mmCIF file of N, CA, C and O in Angstrom:
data_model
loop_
_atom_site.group_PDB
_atom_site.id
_atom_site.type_symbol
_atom_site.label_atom_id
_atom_site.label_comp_id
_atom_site.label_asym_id
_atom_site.label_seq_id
_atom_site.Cartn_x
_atom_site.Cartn_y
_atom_site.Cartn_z
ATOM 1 N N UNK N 1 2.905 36.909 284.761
ATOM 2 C CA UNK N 1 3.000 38.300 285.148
ATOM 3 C C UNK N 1 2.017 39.144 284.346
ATOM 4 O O UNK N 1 1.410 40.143 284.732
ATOM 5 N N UNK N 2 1.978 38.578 283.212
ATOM 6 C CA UNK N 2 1.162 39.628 282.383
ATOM 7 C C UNK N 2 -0.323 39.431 282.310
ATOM 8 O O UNK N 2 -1.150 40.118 281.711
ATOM 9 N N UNK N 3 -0.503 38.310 283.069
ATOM 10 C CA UNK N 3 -1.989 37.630 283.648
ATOM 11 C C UNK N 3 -2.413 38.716 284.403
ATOM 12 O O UNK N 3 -3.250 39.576 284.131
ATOM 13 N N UNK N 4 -1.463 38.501 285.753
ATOM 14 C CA UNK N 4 -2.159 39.496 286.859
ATOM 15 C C UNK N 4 -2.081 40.935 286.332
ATOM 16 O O UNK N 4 -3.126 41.555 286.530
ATOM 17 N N UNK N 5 -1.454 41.385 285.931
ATOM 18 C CA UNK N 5 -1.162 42.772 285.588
ATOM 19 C C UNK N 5 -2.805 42.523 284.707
ATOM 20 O O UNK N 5 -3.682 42.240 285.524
ATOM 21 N N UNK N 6 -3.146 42.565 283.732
ATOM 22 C CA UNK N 6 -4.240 42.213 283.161
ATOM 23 C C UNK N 6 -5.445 42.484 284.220
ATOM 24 O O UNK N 6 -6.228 43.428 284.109
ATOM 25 N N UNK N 7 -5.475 41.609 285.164
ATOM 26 C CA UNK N 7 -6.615 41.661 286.033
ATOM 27 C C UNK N 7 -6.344 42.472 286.797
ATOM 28 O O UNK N 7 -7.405 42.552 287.416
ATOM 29 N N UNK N 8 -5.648 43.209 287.267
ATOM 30 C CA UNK N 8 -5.604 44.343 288.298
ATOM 31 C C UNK N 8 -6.214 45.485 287.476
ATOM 32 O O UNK N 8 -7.300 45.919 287.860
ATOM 33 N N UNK N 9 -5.533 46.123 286.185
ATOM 34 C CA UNK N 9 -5.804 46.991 285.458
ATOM 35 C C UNK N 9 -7.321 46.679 284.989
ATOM 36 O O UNK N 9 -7.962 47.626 284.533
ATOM 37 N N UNK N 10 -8.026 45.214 285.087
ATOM 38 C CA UNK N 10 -9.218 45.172 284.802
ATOM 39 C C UNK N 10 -9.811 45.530 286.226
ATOM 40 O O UNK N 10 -10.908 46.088 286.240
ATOM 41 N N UNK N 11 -9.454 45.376 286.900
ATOM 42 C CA UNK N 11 -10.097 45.957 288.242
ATOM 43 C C UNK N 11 -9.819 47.288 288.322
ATOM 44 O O UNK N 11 -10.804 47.487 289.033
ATOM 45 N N UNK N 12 -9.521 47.968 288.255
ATOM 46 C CA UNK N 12 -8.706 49.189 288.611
ATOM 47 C C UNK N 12 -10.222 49.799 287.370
ATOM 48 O O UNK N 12 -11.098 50.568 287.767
ATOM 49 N N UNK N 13 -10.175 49.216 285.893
ATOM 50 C CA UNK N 13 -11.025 49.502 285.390
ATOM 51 C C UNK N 13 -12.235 49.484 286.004
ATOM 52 O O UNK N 13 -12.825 50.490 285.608
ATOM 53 N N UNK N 14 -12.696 49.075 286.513
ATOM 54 C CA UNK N 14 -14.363 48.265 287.263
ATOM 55 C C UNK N 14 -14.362 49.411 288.110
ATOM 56 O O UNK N 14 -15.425 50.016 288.253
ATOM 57 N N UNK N 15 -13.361 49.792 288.678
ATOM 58 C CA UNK N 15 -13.372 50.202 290.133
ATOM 59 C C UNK N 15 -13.740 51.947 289.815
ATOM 60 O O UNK N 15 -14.389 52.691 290.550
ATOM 61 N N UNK N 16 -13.143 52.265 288.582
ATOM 62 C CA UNK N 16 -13.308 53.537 288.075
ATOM 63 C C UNK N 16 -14.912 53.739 287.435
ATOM 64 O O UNK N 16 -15.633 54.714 287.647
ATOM 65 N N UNK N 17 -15.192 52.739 286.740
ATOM 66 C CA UNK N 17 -16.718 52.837 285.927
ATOM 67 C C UNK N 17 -17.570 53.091 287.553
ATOM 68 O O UNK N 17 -18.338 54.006 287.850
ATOM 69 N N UNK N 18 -17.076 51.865 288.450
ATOM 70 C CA UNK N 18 -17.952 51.852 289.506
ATOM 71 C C UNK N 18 -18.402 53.125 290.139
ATOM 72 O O UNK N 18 -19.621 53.298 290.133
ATOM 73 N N UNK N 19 -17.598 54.133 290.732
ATOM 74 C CA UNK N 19 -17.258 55.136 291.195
ATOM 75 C C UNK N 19 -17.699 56.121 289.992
ATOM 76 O O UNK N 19 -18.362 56.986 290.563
ATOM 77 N N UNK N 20 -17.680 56.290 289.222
ATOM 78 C CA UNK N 20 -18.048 57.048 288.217
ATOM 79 C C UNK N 20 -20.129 57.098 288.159
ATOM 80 O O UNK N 20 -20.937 58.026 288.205
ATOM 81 N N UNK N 21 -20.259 55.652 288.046
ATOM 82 C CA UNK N 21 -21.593 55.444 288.466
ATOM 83 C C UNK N 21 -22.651 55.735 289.072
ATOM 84 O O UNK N 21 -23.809 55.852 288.671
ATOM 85 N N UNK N 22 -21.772 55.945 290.966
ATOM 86 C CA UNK N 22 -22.618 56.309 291.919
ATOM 87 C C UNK N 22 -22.211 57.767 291.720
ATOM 88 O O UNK N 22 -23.251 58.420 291.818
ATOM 89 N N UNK N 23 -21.060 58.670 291.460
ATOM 90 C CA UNK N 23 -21.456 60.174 291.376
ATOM 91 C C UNK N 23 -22.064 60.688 290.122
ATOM 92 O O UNK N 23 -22.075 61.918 290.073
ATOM 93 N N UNK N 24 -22.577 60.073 289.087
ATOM 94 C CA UNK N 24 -23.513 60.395 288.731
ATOM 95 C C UNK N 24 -24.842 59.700 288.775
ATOM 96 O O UNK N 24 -25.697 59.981 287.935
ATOM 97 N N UNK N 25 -25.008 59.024 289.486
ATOM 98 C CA UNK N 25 -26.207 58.670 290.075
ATOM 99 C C UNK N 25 -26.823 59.862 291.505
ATOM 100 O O UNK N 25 -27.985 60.159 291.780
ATOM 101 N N UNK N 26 -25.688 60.259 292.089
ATOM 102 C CA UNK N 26 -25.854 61.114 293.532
ATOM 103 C C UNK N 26 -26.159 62.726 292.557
ATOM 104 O O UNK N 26 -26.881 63.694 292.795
ATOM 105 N N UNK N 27 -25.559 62.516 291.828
ATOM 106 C CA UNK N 27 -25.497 63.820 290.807
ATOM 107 C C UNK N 27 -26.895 64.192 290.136
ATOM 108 O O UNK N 27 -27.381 65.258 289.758
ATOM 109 N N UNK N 28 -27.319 62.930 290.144
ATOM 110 C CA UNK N 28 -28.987 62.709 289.231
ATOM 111 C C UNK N 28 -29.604 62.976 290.440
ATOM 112 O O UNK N 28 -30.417 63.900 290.419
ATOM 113 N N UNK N 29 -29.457 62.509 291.290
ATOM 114 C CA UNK N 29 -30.521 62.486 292.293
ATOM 115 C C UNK N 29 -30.640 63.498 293.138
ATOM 116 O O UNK N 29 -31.593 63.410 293.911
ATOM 117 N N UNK N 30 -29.719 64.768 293.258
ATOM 118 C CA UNK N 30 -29.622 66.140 293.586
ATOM 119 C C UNK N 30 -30.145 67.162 292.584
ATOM 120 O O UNK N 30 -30.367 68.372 292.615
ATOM 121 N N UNK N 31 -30.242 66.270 291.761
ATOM 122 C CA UNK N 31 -30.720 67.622 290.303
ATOM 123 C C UNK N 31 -32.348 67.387 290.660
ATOM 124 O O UNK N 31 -33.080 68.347 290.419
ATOM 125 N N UNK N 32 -33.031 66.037 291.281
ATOM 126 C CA UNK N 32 -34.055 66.059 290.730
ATOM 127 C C UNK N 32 -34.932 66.656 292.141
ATOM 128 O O UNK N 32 -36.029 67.211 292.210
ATOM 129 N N UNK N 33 -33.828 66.239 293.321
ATOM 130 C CA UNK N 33 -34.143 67.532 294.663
ATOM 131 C C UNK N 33 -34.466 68.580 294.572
ATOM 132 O O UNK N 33 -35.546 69.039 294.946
ATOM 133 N N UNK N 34 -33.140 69.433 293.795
ATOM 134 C CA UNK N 34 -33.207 70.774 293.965
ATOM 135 C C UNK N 34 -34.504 70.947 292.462
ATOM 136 O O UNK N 34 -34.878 72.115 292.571
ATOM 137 N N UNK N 35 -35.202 70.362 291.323
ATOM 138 C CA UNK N 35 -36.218 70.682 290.845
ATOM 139 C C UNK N 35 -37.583 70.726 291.386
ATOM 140 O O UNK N 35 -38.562 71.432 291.143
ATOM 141 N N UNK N 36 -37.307 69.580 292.341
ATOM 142 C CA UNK N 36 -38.958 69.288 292.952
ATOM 143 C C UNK N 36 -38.703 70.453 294.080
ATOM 144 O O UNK N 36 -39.738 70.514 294.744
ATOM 145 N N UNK N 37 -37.816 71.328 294.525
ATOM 146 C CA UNK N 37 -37.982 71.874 295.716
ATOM 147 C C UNK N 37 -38.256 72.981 294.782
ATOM 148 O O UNK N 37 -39.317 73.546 295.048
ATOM 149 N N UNK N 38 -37.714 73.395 293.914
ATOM 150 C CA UNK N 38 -37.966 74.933 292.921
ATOM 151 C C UNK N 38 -39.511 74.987 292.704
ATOM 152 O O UNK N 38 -40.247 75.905 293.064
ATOM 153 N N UNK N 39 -40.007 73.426 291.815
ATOM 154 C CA UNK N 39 -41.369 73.646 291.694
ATOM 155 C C UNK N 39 -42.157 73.646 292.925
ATOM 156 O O UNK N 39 -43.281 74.125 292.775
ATOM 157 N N UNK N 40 -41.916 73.302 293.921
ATOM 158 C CA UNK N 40 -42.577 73.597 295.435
ATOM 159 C C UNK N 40 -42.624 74.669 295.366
ATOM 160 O O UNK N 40 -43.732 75.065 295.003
ATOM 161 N N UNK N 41 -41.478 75.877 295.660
ATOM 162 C CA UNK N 41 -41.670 77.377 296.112
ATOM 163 C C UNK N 41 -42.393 77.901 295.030
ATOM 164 O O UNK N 41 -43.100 78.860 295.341
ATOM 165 N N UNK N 42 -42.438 77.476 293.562
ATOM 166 C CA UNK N 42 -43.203 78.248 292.492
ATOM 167 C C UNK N 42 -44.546 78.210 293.041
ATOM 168 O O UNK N 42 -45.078 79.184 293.575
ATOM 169 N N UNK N 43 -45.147 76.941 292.886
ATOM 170 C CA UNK N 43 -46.024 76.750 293.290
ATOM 171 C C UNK N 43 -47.071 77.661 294.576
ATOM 172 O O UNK N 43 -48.139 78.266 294.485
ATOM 173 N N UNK N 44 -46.112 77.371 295.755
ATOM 174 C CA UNK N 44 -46.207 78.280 296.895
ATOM 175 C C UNK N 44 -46.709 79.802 296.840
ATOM 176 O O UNK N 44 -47.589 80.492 297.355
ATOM 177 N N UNK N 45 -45.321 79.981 295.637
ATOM 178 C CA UNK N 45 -45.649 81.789 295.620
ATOM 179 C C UNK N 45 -46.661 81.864 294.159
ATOM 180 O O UNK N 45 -46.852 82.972 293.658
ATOM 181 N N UNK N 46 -47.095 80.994 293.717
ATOM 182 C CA UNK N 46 -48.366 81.000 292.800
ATOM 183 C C UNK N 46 -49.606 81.702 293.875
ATOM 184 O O UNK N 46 -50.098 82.808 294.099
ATOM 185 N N UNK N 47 -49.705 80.636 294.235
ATOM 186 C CA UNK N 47 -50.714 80.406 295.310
ATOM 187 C C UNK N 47 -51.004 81.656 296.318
ATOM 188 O O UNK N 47 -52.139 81.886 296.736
ATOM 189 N N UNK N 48 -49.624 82.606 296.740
ATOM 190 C CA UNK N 48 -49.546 83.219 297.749
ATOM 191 C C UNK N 48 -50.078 84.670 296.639
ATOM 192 O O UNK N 48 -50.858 85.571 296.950
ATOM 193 N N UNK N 49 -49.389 84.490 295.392
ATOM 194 C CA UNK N 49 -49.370 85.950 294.630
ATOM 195 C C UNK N 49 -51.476 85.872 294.410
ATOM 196 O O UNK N 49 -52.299 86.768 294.595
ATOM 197 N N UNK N 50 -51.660 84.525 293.999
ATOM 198 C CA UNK N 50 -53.148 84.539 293.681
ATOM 199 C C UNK N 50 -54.167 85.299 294.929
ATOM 200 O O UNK N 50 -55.043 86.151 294.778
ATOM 201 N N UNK N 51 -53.736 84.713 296.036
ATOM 202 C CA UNK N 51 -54.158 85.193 297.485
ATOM 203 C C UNK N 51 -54.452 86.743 297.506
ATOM 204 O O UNK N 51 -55.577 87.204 297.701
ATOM 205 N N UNK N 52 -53.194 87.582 297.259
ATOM 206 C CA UNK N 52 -53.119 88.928 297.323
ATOM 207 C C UNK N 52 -53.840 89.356 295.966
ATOM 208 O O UNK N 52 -54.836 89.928 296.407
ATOM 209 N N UNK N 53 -53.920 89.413 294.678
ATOM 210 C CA UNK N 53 -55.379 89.232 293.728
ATOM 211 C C UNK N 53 -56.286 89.499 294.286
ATOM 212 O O UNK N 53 -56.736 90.640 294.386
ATOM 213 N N UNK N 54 -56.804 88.373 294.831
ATOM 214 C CA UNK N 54 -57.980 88.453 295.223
ATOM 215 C C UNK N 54 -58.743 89.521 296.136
ATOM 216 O O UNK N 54 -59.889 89.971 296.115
ATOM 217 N N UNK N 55 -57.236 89.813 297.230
ATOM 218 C CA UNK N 55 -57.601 90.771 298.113
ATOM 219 C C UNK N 55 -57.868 92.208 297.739
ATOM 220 O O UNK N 55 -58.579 92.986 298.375
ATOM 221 N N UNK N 56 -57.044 92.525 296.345
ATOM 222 C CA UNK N 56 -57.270 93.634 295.885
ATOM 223 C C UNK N 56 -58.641 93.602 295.162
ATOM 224 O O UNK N 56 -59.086 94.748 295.098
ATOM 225 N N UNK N 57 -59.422 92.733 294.624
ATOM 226 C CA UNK N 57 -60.944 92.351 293.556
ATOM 227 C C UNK N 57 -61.650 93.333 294.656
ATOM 228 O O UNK N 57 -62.231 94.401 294.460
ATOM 229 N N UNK N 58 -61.394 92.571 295.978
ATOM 230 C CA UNK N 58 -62.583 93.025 296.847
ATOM 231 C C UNK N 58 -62.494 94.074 297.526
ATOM 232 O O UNK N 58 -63.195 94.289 298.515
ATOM 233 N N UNK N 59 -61.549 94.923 297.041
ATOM 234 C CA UNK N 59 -61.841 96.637 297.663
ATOM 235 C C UNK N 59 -62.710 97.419 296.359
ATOM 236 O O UNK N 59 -63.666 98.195 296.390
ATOM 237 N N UNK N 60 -61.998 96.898 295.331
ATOM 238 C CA UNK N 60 -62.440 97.398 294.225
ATOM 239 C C UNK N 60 -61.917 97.133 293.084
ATOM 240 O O UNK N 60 -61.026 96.287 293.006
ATOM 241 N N UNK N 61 -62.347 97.764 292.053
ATOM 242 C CA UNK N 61 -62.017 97.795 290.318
ATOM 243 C C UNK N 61 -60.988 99.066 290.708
ATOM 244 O O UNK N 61 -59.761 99.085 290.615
ATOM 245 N N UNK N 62 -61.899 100.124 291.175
ATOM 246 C CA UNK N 62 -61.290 101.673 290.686
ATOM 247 C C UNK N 62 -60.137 101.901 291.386
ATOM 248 O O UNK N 62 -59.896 101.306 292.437
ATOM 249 N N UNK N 63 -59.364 102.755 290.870
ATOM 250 C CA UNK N 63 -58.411 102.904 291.769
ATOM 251 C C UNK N 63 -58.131 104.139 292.594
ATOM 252 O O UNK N 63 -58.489 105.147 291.984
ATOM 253 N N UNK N 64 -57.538 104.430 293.944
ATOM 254 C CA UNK N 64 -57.914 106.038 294.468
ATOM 255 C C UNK N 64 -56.900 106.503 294.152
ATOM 256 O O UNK N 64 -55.763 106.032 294.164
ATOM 257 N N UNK N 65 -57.382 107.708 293.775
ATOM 258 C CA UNK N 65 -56.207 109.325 293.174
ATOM 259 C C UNK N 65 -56.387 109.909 294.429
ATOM 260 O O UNK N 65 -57.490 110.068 294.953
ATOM 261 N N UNK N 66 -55.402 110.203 294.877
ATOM 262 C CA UNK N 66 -55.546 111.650 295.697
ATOM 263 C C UNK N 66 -54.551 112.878 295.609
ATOM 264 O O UNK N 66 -53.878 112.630 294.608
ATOM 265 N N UNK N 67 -54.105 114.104 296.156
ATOM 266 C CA UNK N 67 -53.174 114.909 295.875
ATOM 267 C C UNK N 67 -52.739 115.084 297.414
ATOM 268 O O UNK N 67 -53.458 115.404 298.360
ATOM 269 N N UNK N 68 -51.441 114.803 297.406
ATOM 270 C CA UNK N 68 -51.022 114.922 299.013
ATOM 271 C C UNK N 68 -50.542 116.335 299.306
ATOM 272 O O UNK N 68 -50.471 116.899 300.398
ATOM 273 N N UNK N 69 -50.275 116.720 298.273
ATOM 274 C CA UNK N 69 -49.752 118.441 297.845
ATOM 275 C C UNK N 69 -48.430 118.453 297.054
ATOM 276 O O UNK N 69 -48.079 119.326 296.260
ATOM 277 N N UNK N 70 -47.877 117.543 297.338
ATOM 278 C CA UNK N 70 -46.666 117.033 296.837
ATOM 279 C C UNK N 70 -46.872 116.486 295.442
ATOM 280 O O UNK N 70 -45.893 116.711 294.729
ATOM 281 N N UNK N 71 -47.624 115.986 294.979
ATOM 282 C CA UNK N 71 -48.316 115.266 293.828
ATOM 283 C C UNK N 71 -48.996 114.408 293.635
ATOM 284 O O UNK N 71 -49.112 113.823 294.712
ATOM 285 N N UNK N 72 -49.717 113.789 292.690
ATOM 286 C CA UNK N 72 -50.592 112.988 292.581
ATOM 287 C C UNK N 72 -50.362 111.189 292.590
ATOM 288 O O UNK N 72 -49.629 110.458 291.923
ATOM 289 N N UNK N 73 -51.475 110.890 293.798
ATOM 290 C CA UNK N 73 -50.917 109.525 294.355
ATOM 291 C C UNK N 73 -52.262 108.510 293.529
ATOM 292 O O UNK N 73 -53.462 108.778 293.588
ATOM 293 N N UNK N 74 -51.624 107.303 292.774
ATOM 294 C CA UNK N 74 -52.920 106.655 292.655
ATOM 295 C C UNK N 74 -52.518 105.320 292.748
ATOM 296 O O UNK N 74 -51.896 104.476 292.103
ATOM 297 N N UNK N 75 -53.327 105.508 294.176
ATOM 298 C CA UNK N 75 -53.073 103.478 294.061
ATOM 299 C C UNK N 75 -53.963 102.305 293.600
ATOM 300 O O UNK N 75 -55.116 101.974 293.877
ATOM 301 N N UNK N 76 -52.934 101.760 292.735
ATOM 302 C CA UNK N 76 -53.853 100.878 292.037
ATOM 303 C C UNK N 76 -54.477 99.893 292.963
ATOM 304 O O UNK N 76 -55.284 99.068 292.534
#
């Protein structure tokens, strides 16, 4: 009796490590999803913010003041 009891509770053990295993394995492998998808959009809006940069170089350096009457507008 105290055989089987033994091996069940050693299974019962196995069965818990086992299961323990794959949710942190599924657990690892969602962390490293949701990083590679974060550094994607960084990336993205790197790229997109650099874009708009550039567009401003080529109107100009200076920036225009004007007075609408209301007060003074200057867009950089």
């Amino acid at each position: 009796m105290d055989q089987i009891r033994s091996i069940i509770v050693g299974l019962v053990g196995l069965a818990v490590a086992a299961l323990a295993v794959v949710v942190f394995a599924t657990v690892g492998v969602a962390m490293i999803g949701l990083t590679l998808t974060l550094a994607g959009v960084g990336l993205i809006a790197a790229r997109l913010r650099n874009r708009s940069a550039q567009r401003e170089s080529k109107r100009g350096g200076d920036p225009r003041i004007w007075n609408d009457g209301r007060g003074t507008i200057i867009d950089m």
